[in-house]
XYZ file of C-alpha atoms in Angstrom:
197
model
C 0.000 0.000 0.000
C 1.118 3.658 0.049
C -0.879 6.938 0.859
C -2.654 8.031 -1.493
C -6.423 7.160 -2.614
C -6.734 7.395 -6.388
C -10.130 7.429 -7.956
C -10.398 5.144 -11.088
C -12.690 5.511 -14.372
C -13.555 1.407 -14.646
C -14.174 1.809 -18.069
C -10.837 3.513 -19.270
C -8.847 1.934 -15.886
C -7.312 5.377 -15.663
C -6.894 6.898 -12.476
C -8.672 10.560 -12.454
C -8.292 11.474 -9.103
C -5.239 11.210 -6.242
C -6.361 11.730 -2.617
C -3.131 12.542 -0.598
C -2.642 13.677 2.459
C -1.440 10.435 4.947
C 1.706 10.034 6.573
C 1.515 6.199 5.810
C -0.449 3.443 4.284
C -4.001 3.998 3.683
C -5.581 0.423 5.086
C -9.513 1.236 3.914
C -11.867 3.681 2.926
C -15.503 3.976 3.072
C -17.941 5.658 0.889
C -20.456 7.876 2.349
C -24.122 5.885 2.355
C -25.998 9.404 1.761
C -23.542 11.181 -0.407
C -21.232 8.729 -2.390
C -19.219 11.758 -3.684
C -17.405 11.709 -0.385
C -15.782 9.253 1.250
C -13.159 8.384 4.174
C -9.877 6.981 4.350
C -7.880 5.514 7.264
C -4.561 5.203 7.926
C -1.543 3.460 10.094
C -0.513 7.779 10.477
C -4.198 7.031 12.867
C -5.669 9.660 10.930
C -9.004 9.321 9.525
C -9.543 11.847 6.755
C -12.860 13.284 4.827
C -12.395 13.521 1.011
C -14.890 15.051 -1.872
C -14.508 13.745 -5.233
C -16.417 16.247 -6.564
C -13.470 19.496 -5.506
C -10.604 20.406 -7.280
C -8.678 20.548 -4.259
C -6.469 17.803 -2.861
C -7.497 19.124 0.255
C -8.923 17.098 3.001
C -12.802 18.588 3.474
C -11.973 17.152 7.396
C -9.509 15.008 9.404
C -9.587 13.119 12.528
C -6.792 12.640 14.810
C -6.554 9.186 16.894
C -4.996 8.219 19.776
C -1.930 6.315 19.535
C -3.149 3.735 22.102
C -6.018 2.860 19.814
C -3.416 0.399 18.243
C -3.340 -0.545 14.381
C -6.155 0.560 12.846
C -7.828 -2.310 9.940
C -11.048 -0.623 8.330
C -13.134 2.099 8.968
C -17.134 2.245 7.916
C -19.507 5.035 7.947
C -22.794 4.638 9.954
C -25.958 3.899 7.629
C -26.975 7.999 8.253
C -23.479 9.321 7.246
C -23.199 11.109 10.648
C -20.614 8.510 12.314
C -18.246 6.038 11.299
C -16.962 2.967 13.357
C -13.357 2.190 13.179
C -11.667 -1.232 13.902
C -8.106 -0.897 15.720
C -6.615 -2.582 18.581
C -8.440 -1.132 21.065
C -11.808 -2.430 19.900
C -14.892 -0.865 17.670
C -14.579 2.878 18.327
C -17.684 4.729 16.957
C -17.042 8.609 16.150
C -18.768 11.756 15.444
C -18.565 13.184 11.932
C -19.675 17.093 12.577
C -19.692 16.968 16.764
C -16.652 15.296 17.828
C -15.065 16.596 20.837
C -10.912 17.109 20.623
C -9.089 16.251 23.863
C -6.190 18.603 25.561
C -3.894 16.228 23.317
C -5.229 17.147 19.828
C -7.279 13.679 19.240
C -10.573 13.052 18.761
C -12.840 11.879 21.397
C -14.882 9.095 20.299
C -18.876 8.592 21.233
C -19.152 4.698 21.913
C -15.989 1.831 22.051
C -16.940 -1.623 21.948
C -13.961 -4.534 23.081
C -14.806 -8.468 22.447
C -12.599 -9.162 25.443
C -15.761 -10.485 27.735
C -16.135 -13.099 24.802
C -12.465 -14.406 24.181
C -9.241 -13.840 25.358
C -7.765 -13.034 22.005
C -10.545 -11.224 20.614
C -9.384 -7.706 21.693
C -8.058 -6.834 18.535
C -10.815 -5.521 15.950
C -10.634 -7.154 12.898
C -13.511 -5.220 11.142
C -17.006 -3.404 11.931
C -20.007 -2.672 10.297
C -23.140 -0.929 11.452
C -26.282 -2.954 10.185
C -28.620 -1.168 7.782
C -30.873 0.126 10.766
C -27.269 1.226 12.643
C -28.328 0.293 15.555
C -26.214 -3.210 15.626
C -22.519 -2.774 14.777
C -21.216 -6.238 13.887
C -17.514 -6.800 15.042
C -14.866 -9.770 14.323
C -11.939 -9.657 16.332
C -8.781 -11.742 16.228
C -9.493 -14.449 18.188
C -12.011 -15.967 15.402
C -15.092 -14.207 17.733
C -17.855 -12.238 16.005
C -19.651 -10.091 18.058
C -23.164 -8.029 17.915
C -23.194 -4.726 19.821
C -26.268 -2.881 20.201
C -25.661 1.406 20.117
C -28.611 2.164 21.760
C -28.406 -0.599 24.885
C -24.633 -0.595 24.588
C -24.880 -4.553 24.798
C -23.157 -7.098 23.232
C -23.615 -10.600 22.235
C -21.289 -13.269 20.852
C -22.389 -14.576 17.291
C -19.940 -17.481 17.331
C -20.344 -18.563 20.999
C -21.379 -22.226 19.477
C -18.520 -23.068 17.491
C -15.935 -24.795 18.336
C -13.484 -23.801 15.765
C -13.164 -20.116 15.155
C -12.280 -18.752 12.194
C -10.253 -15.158 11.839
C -12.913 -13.532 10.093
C -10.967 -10.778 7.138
C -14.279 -9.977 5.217
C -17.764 -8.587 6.729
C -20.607 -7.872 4.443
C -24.796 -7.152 5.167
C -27.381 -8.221 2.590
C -28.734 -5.108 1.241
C -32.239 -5.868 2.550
C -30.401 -6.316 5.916
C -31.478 -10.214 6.945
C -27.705 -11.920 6.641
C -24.151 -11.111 7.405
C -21.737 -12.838 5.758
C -18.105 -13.370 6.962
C -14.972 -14.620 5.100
C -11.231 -14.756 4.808
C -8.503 -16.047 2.848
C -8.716 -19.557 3.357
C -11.925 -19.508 1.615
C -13.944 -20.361 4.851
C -17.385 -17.875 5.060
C -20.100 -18.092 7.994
C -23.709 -16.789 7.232
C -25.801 -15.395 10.036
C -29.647 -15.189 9.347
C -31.367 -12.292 11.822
């Protein structure tokens, strides 16, 4: 990877556009659900950073500063109303603000709502990815332990969606139906789970 973004015309496979601005590799970006001219990017620089297509500028519209503790960050996903997004790092599922977000004395952002898998597995501290569910009130989480948890933003609660199985799997893909009934997860060694809900 590297850090830049770069938009691509799929007919010509030109790039059009380059988004940079990172002080490292950019490990996922995220389109916005309400307005897919913008979109986010995340990097290992633990900056998360709002970019508009539609702008001559290679200006960031905003940024995000992240703790360092947070640990490595692996995807970031905007919330279903474009007002949040949920990022997966070490430190869990840490939901943020897109226009309110309190800054701390240190310069980072403070987020709303951080959800761990620890209560569910010993190695599932590390987030692997998030996604809020169409609704955004679930965010579904895998962490590295193989565990795949559900936790609800309004109750705060969370429940394990693998407690049953005996072998975990390290889950590197996460994916909702559109209509919102399944959730698919997947990795490398061609192993996917389907949930029905």
């Amino acid at each position: 990877g590297d850090s830049q973004c770069i938009l691509w015309d799929v007919n010509t496979q030109i790039g059009t556009k380059v988004f940079s601005g990172h002080d490292g590799d950019v490990v996922g970006i995220s389109v916005d659900p309400t307005n897919p001219s913008v979109f986010l990017s995340a990097g290992i620089d633990n900056k998360i950073k709002a970019w508009d297509m539609r702008t001559d500028s290679n200006d960031c519209s905003s940024e995000f500063t992240l703790k360092k503790s947070l640990g490595e960050i692996s995807n970031v996903s905007y919330h279903p109303n474009g007002k949040s997004f949920v990022l997966s790092a070490g430190e869990g599922s840490i939901v943020y603000d897109m226009k309110a977000a309190a800054v701390d004395a240190e310069g980072t952002t403070v987020p709303l709502l951080t959800f761990s898998g620890d209560k569910f597995d010993d190695d599932s501290s590390e987030c692997t990815m998030s996604k809020f569910s169409n609704s955004g009130r679930l965010l579904f989480s895998t962490y590295e332990g193989g565990t795949a948890v559900a936790h609800d933003t309004s109750s705060q609660e969370s429940f394990c969606m693998t407690a049953n199985r005996k072998n975990k799997v390290r889950a590197e893909f996460l994916d909702i139906h559109p209509e919102g009934y399944n959730l698919a997860l997947g990795n490398s060694q061609q192993v996917a789970l389907i949930f029905h809900f």
